[in-house]
Amino acid sequence: MNVSLGDNRYYSVAGAGLHYVPDRAYAPGYFGYEDGEAYNDGEKGARLGTNLEVTGTPHDPVYQTARVGLTGYRLDVPAGAYELTLRFAEL
């Protein structure tokens, strides 16, 4: 599962089989953020994230959004071992 924090749109990486779902507030039995707000660079009103090119990736949309001020992120999943990968960019 891939989640694009601070985003309200779906994003797919053509040919790679990667699909990102939009961020959401936490609800029991699902996943989501606790508190915070979507990052807005202030350039064009209510647009989320930034439109700047992100160096080192051909998939800018994955790194152009963020959530600021969050106090937690929850995923309600069955007990077990999971691998978690976090990807960051400084906006």
Short mmCIF file of C-alpha atoms in Angstrom, two decimals:
data_model
loop_
_atom_site.label_atom_id
_atom_site.label_comp_id
_atom_site.label_asym_id
_atom_site.label_seq_id
_atom_site.Cartn_x
_atom_site.Cartn_y
_atom_site.Cartn_z
CA MET A 1 0.00 0.00 0.00
CA ASN A 2 1.39 3.42 -0.95
CA VAL A 3 -0.01 6.60 0.60
CA SER A 4 0.74 10.10 -0.68
CA LEU A 5 0.66 12.29 2.45
CA GLY A 6 -0.96 15.69 2.12
CA ASP A 7 -2.46 14.73 -1.24
CA ASN A 8 -6.08 14.45 -2.37
CA ARG A 9 -5.46 12.59 -5.65
CA TYR A 10 -4.45 9.14 -6.81
CA TYR A 11 -1.11 8.68 -8.58
CA SER A 12 0.14 5.66 -10.54
CA VAL A 13 3.65 4.98 -11.81
CA ALA A 14 3.15 3.75 -15.37
CA GLY A 15 4.70 0.36 -16.04
CA ALA A 16 5.84 -0.15 -12.44
CA GLY A 17 2.58 -1.32 -10.91
CA LEU A 18 2.84 1.31 -8.16
CA HIS A 19 -0.34 3.08 -7.12
CA TYR A 20 -0.54 5.81 -4.49
CA VAL A 21 -3.77 6.56 -2.65
CA PRO A 22 -4.61 9.98 -1.24
CA ASP A 23 -4.04 10.83 2.40
CA ARG A 24 -7.01 10.70 4.78
CA ALA A 25 -7.90 11.33 8.39
CA TYR A 26 -7.63 8.28 10.61
CA ALA A 27 -10.76 6.19 11.15
CA PRO A 28 -10.83 3.01 13.28
CA GLY A 29 -10.24 -0.08 11.18
CA TYR A 30 -8.46 1.82 8.42
CA PHE A 31 -5.46 4.16 8.15
CA GLY A 32 -4.77 7.88 8.29
CA TYR A 33 -3.18 10.91 9.87
CA GLU A 34 -3.87 12.38 13.27
CA ASP A 35 -3.95 16.18 13.26
CA GLY A 36 -1.94 18.43 10.98
CA GLU A 37 -2.72 19.93 7.61
CA ALA A 38 -1.66 19.48 4.01
CA TYR A 39 1.42 21.49 3.04
CA ASN A 40 0.73 24.50 0.80
CA ASP A 41 3.63 26.54 -0.56
CA GLY A 42 1.37 29.58 -0.89
CA GLU A 43 2.17 30.05 -4.56
CA LYS A 44 -1.32 29.55 -6.00
CA GLY A 45 -3.90 29.72 -3.26
CA ALA A 46 -5.32 26.38 -2.22
CA ARG A 47 -3.06 24.14 -4.33
CA LEU A 48 -1.58 21.37 -2.21
CA GLY A 49 2.18 20.86 -2.06
CA THR A 50 4.60 22.51 -4.42
CA ASN A 51 5.13 22.51 -8.17
CA LEU A 52 8.93 22.49 -7.86
CA GLU A 53 10.89 19.74 -9.60
CA VAL A 54 12.26 17.16 -7.16
CA THR A 55 15.85 16.13 -7.96
CA GLY A 56 16.62 12.43 -8.17
CA THR A 57 13.23 11.05 -9.17
CA PRO A 58 11.13 10.91 -12.32
CA HIS A 59 8.02 10.79 -10.08
CA ASP A 60 7.75 14.34 -8.77
CA PRO A 61 4.09 14.06 -7.63
CA VAL A 62 5.04 11.46 -5.01
CA TYR A 63 7.39 13.95 -3.33
CA GLN A 64 5.60 17.27 -3.94
CA THR A 65 3.03 16.92 -1.17
CA ALA A 66 3.37 16.59 2.59
CA ARG A 67 1.42 16.85 5.81
CA VAL A 68 2.71 19.29 8.44
CA GLY A 69 1.96 19.38 12.15
CA LEU A 70 0.69 15.83 12.37
CA THR A 71 0.90 14.11 15.75
CA GLY A 72 0.69 10.55 14.45
CA TYR A 73 -0.14 8.26 11.58
CA ARG A 74 -2.08 5.07 12.24
CA LEU A 75 -2.59 1.90 10.25
CA ASP A 76 -4.91 -0.72 11.71
CA VAL A 77 -3.52 -4.01 10.44
CA PRO A 78 -3.54 -7.59 11.73
CA ALA A 79 -0.71 -8.58 14.07
CA GLY A 80 2.39 -9.67 12.19
CA ALA A 81 5.67 -8.53 10.67
CA TYR A 82 5.55 -5.71 8.12
CA GLU A 83 8.12 -3.84 6.06
CA LEU A 84 7.68 -0.07 6.04
CA THR A 85 9.45 2.31 3.66
CA LEU A 86 9.28 6.06 4.22
CA ARG A 87 10.22 8.44 1.40
CA PHE A 88 10.97 12.08 2.07
CA ALA A 89 11.84 15.27 0.23
CA GLU A 90 12.56 18.66 1.75
CA LEU A 91 9.96 21.08 0.40
#
